[in-house]
XYZ file of C-alpha atoms in Angstrom:
311
model
C 23.218 -1.929 12.308
C 19.949 -3.756 12.835
C 18.219 -5.419 15.745
C 14.796 -6.543 16.908
C 13.836 -5.857 20.508
C 10.849 -6.543 22.739
C 10.779 -4.520 25.968
C 9.073 -4.931 29.320
C 7.463 -2.077 31.218
C 9.746 -0.504 33.878
C 7.810 2.694 34.518
C 4.167 3.493 35.038
C 2.258 6.225 33.207
C -1.255 7.445 33.912
C -4.053 6.233 31.654
C -5.136 8.928 29.193
C -8.666 10.147 28.591
C -10.001 9.383 25.098
C -12.944 11.309 23.669
C -14.575 11.207 20.253
C -16.130 13.925 18.078
C -18.424 13.167 15.139
C -17.743 14.762 11.770
C -20.947 16.360 10.394
C -20.912 14.747 6.935
C -21.786 11.055 6.766
C -19.187 8.807 5.109
C -16.384 11.328 5.561
C -13.598 8.731 5.985
C -11.060 11.048 7.662
C -7.431 10.264 6.924
C -4.318 12.437 7.418
C -4.554 15.368 9.841
C -2.279 18.254 10.865
C -2.310 21.220 13.207
C -2.769 24.365 11.139
C -1.394 27.855 11.679
C -4.667 28.733 13.436
C -4.172 26.024 16.073
C -7.019 23.947 14.629
C -6.920 20.385 13.354
C -7.163 20.222 9.562
C -7.885 16.847 8.004
C -8.713 15.158 4.708
C -12.173 13.631 4.247
C -11.299 10.967 1.694
C -14.857 9.700 1.356
C -16.553 13.030 0.632
C -13.907 15.107 -1.212
C -13.752 17.682 1.558
C -11.174 19.241 3.823
C -12.325 19.348 7.433
C -11.384 21.682 10.267
C -11.906 20.994 13.975
C -11.543 23.798 16.501
C -10.013 22.127 19.598
C -11.324 24.896 21.859
C -15.036 24.384 21.293
C -15.003 21.208 19.114
C -16.850 22.929 16.279
C -16.394 21.623 12.737
C -16.130 23.315 9.366
C -16.005 21.428 6.069
C -14.840 22.708 2.700
C -15.855 20.920 -0.505
C -13.184 20.412 -3.161
C -13.809 21.578 -6.748
C -12.971 18.045 -7.961
C -15.578 15.393 -7.010
C -14.373 11.945 -5.900
C -10.846 13.305 -5.524
C -9.940 11.160 -2.470
C -7.896 13.720 -0.537
C -5.419 11.896 1.705
C -2.248 13.779 2.706
C -2.210 17.314 4.102
C 0.571 19.538 5.458
C 1.002 23.181 6.531
C 2.883 25.271 3.993
C 5.419 28.052 4.396
C 2.626 30.558 5.069
C -0.716 30.015 6.800
C -2.136 27.797 4.042
C -2.319 23.998 3.982
C -1.456 21.838 0.977
C -3.135 18.513 0.292
C -2.908 15.566 -2.100
C -5.840 14.241 -4.140
C -5.032 10.575 -4.723
C -7.858 9.825 -7.194
C -8.030 13.350 -8.583
C -4.258 13.276 -9.303
C -3.943 16.864 -8.149
C -2.242 18.916 -5.465
C -4.520 21.349 -3.674
C -4.031 24.400 -1.507
C -6.495 25.736 1.070
C -6.356 29.029 2.951
C -7.510 29.520 6.522
C -10.698 31.014 5.038
C -11.361 27.825 3.081
C -10.405 29.120 -0.373
C -9.186 26.210 -2.524
C -7.019 25.976 -5.624
C -5.888 22.802 -7.420
C -3.115 21.933 -9.881
C -2.819 18.599 -11.777
C 0.207 16.347 -11.249
C 2.138 15.901 -14.545
C 2.290 12.079 -14.466
C -1.143 10.489 -15.051
C -2.533 8.286 -12.274
C 0.458 9.053 -10.036
C -1.535 8.571 -6.837
C -0.199 11.538 -4.825
C -0.374 10.662 -1.160
C 1.788 11.988 1.701
C 3.149 15.540 1.751
C 5.833 17.588 3.503
C 7.144 21.134 3.421
C 10.760 20.732 2.368
C 13.789 22.599 3.718
C 13.906 24.394 0.355
C 10.457 25.937 0.885
C 8.800 23.667 -1.683
C 6.068 21.078 -1.206
C 7.311 17.493 -1.572
C 4.929 14.568 -1.992
C 4.904 10.846 -2.676
C 3.545 9.510 -5.974
C 2.647 6.090 -4.636
C 1.248 4.446 -7.769
C 4.268 5.251 -9.968
C 7.028 5.040 -7.311
C 8.176 8.618 -7.650
C 8.702 11.633 -5.399
C 7.247 14.934 -6.575
C 8.203 18.522 -5.815
C 5.983 21.572 -6.295
C 7.189 25.148 -5.969
C 4.885 27.849 -4.560
C 4.764 29.211 -8.106
C 3.287 25.971 -9.452
C 6.311 24.278 -11.086
C 6.504 20.485 -10.770
C 9.576 18.247 -10.763
C 9.330 14.474 -10.403
C 12.099 12.112 -9.308
C 12.307 8.360 -9.918
C 16.029 7.550 -10.362
C 17.276 5.546 -7.398
C 13.791 4.556 -6.178
C 13.018 0.846 -6.425
C 10.292 0.301 -9.079
C 7.000 -0.774 -7.539
C 8.117 0.225 -4.028
C 5.158 2.579 -3.457
C 6.729 5.541 -1.601
C 4.416 6.739 1.131
C 5.113 8.939 4.161
C 7.666 11.793 3.995
C 9.528 13.660 6.763
C 12.446 16.105 6.907
C 15.775 15.503 8.658
C 19.188 17.153 8.256
C 18.241 19.163 5.187
C 16.892 16.163 3.222
C 13.605 14.298 2.925
C 13.147 10.708 4.096
C 10.330 8.493 2.880
C 8.937 5.029 3.544
C 8.489 2.502 0.739
C 5.396 0.525 1.657
C 6.036 -2.281 -0.850
C 9.799 -1.979 -1.274
C 11.086 -2.819 2.206
C 13.259 0.295 2.241
C 13.437 3.727 3.774
C 14.552 6.284 1.199
C 16.406 9.579 1.501
C 16.201 12.247 -1.188
C 18.197 15.468 -1.223
C 16.640 18.716 -2.416
C 18.437 18.261 -5.733
C 16.908 14.799 -6.212
C 19.673 12.349 -5.230
C 18.150 9.188 -3.715
C 19.655 6.691 -1.261
C 17.744 3.626 -0.015
C 18.272 1.810 3.286
C 16.972 -1.771 3.700
C 14.597 -2.574 6.579
C 15.683 -5.597 8.673
C 12.314 -7.389 8.611
C 11.202 -8.381 5.124
C 7.707 -7.350 4.095
C 7.229 -5.165 7.174
C 5.035 -2.681 5.246
C 6.454 0.648 6.480
C 3.924 3.443 6.518
C 3.707 6.665 8.525
C 6.928 8.300 9.731
C 7.780 11.027 12.235
C 11.017 12.775 13.231
C 12.093 12.601 16.878
C 13.776 15.468 18.782
C 16.824 13.243 19.366
C 17.524 13.252 15.619
C 16.113 9.811 14.814
C 13.137 8.968 12.606
C 10.425 6.509 13.629
C 7.985 4.672 11.405
C 5.234 2.087 11.844
C 5.595 -1.426 10.425
C 2.048 -2.465 9.704
C 2.764 -6.082 8.814
C 5.633 -6.560 11.296
C 3.515 -5.308 14.220
C 5.911 -2.730 15.555
C 7.808 0.518 15.317
C 11.253 1.051 13.806
C 13.833 3.709 14.670
C 16.177 5.031 11.958
C 19.448 6.595 13.101
C 21.208 9.359 11.193
C 23.396 6.868 9.306
C 20.399 4.759 8.249
C 20.879 2.095 10.930
C 17.593 0.651 12.212
C 16.239 -0.928 15.388
C 12.798 -2.568 15.440
C 10.506 -2.761 18.470
C 7.438 -4.984 18.759
C 4.143 -3.871 20.295
C 2.300 -5.964 22.861
C -0.955 -6.756 21.053
C -0.534 -9.249 18.175
C -1.633 -8.208 14.666
C -2.456 -4.694 15.840
C -1.964 -3.152 12.353
C -0.154 0.078 13.243
C -0.958 2.962 10.900
C 0.465 6.211 12.281
C 2.922 7.554 14.863
C 3.768 10.924 16.393
C 5.948 12.246 19.226
C 4.629 13.737 22.458
C 6.239 16.624 24.370
C 8.082 14.149 26.623
C 9.570 12.284 23.664
C 7.274 9.240 23.927
C 5.838 7.736 20.736
C 2.036 7.625 20.376
C 0.562 5.459 17.629
C -2.678 4.062 16.239
C -3.495 0.341 16.154
C -6.098 -0.113 13.452
C -7.114 -3.770 13.907
C -6.694 -3.720 17.691
C -8.708 -0.474 17.920
C -6.247 1.001 20.403
C -3.921 3.930 20.929
C -0.406 2.830 21.904
C 2.410 4.562 23.759
C 6.112 3.635 23.624
C 9.184 5.171 25.267
C 12.098 6.219 23.016
C 14.083 3.177 24.211
C 11.381 0.886 22.828
C 9.628 0.139 26.115
C 5.884 -0.343 25.740
C 4.122 2.010 28.167
C 0.500 1.258 27.414
C -2.251 0.415 24.945
C -5.626 2.082 25.394
C -8.982 1.044 23.990
C -10.791 3.413 21.632
C -14.433 3.810 22.775
C -16.073 3.086 19.394
C -15.467 -0.506 18.201
C -13.833 -1.054 14.802
C -13.331 2.683 14.372
C -10.513 2.408 11.815
C -7.872 4.466 13.609
C -5.561 6.079 11.074
C -3.497 9.256 11.568
C -2.513 10.597 15.007
C -1.384 14.206 15.417
C 0.391 15.864 18.331
C -0.980 19.330 19.096
C 0.975 22.211 20.594
C -1.076 22.092 23.806
C -0.048 18.494 24.571
C -3.222 16.791 23.361
C -3.391 14.298 20.502
C -6.089 13.931 17.880
C -6.561 10.893 15.652
C -8.771 10.141 12.675
C -11.253 7.253 12.711
C -11.746 6.239 9.075
C -14.527 3.694 9.500
C -16.511 5.550 12.167
C -16.401 9.091 10.763
C -15.002 10.438 14.015
C -12.094 12.500 15.275
C -10.612 11.041 18.446
C -8.977 13.095 21.171
C -6.337 11.827 23.606
C -5.622 13.754 26.796
C -2.537 12.247 28.485
C -2.912 11.471 32.172
């Protein structure tokens, strides 16, 4: 099943408050962010080879330098314990950081694999995309790697990863597919209706669906349990969506990089609002839903962390 839908706005929502917080190190280029076990926002500083931490209570920052210079950390995810795991795209390593800031790194077996997005799998292992070689990697807590490529379209550049129904689903940024890989490595690919839509960040929804942004197609796409997809356009043309997450009410919140806005969409595809980011050309990237109902987003070009307080 596939469809493309543009919705009108049948309900009104209050305008959120958007604040910005400057990262101490110049040129930090913040990318993926997550809420850690300590309730703080942990994020990758791709431009300075650091992992950052923002305390949402007092807005204080801490930064932790990686052992590998110019590593380009990008993806980060909480692990099975209180640690976070992160991917070093240029360093070709997987790192681990404790809540105290202690860092360890292990090299990915395939050279120049370009590790990117990460996810804690249902098997307790860390799964990650190897974007430059079109593979999916798996790392056990004990440090054993397994890499999977059978069934993945060559040159498809797997990117974001999420968990649903005991398997991992991933976007293929250059392959026009969404992939599903079981914990034993069996891959199934599902074609995206719009060709060249450039799927990127994904998030699971409480209703059992998966949503992902379509950067080139200017919208969001919903994936049902059987792989069926429905696409929804956003209001602003050429907005360049980069990331999406789900709020406590089930609405989708997403970043619009070129439009420099934060968007909000209902689960039925209705556009609820688009809100200007205070700093122009800020390079909005990842948006993260926090347990307290706030959202934080990274601003790659401005070196800021944005905060969204829903109305």
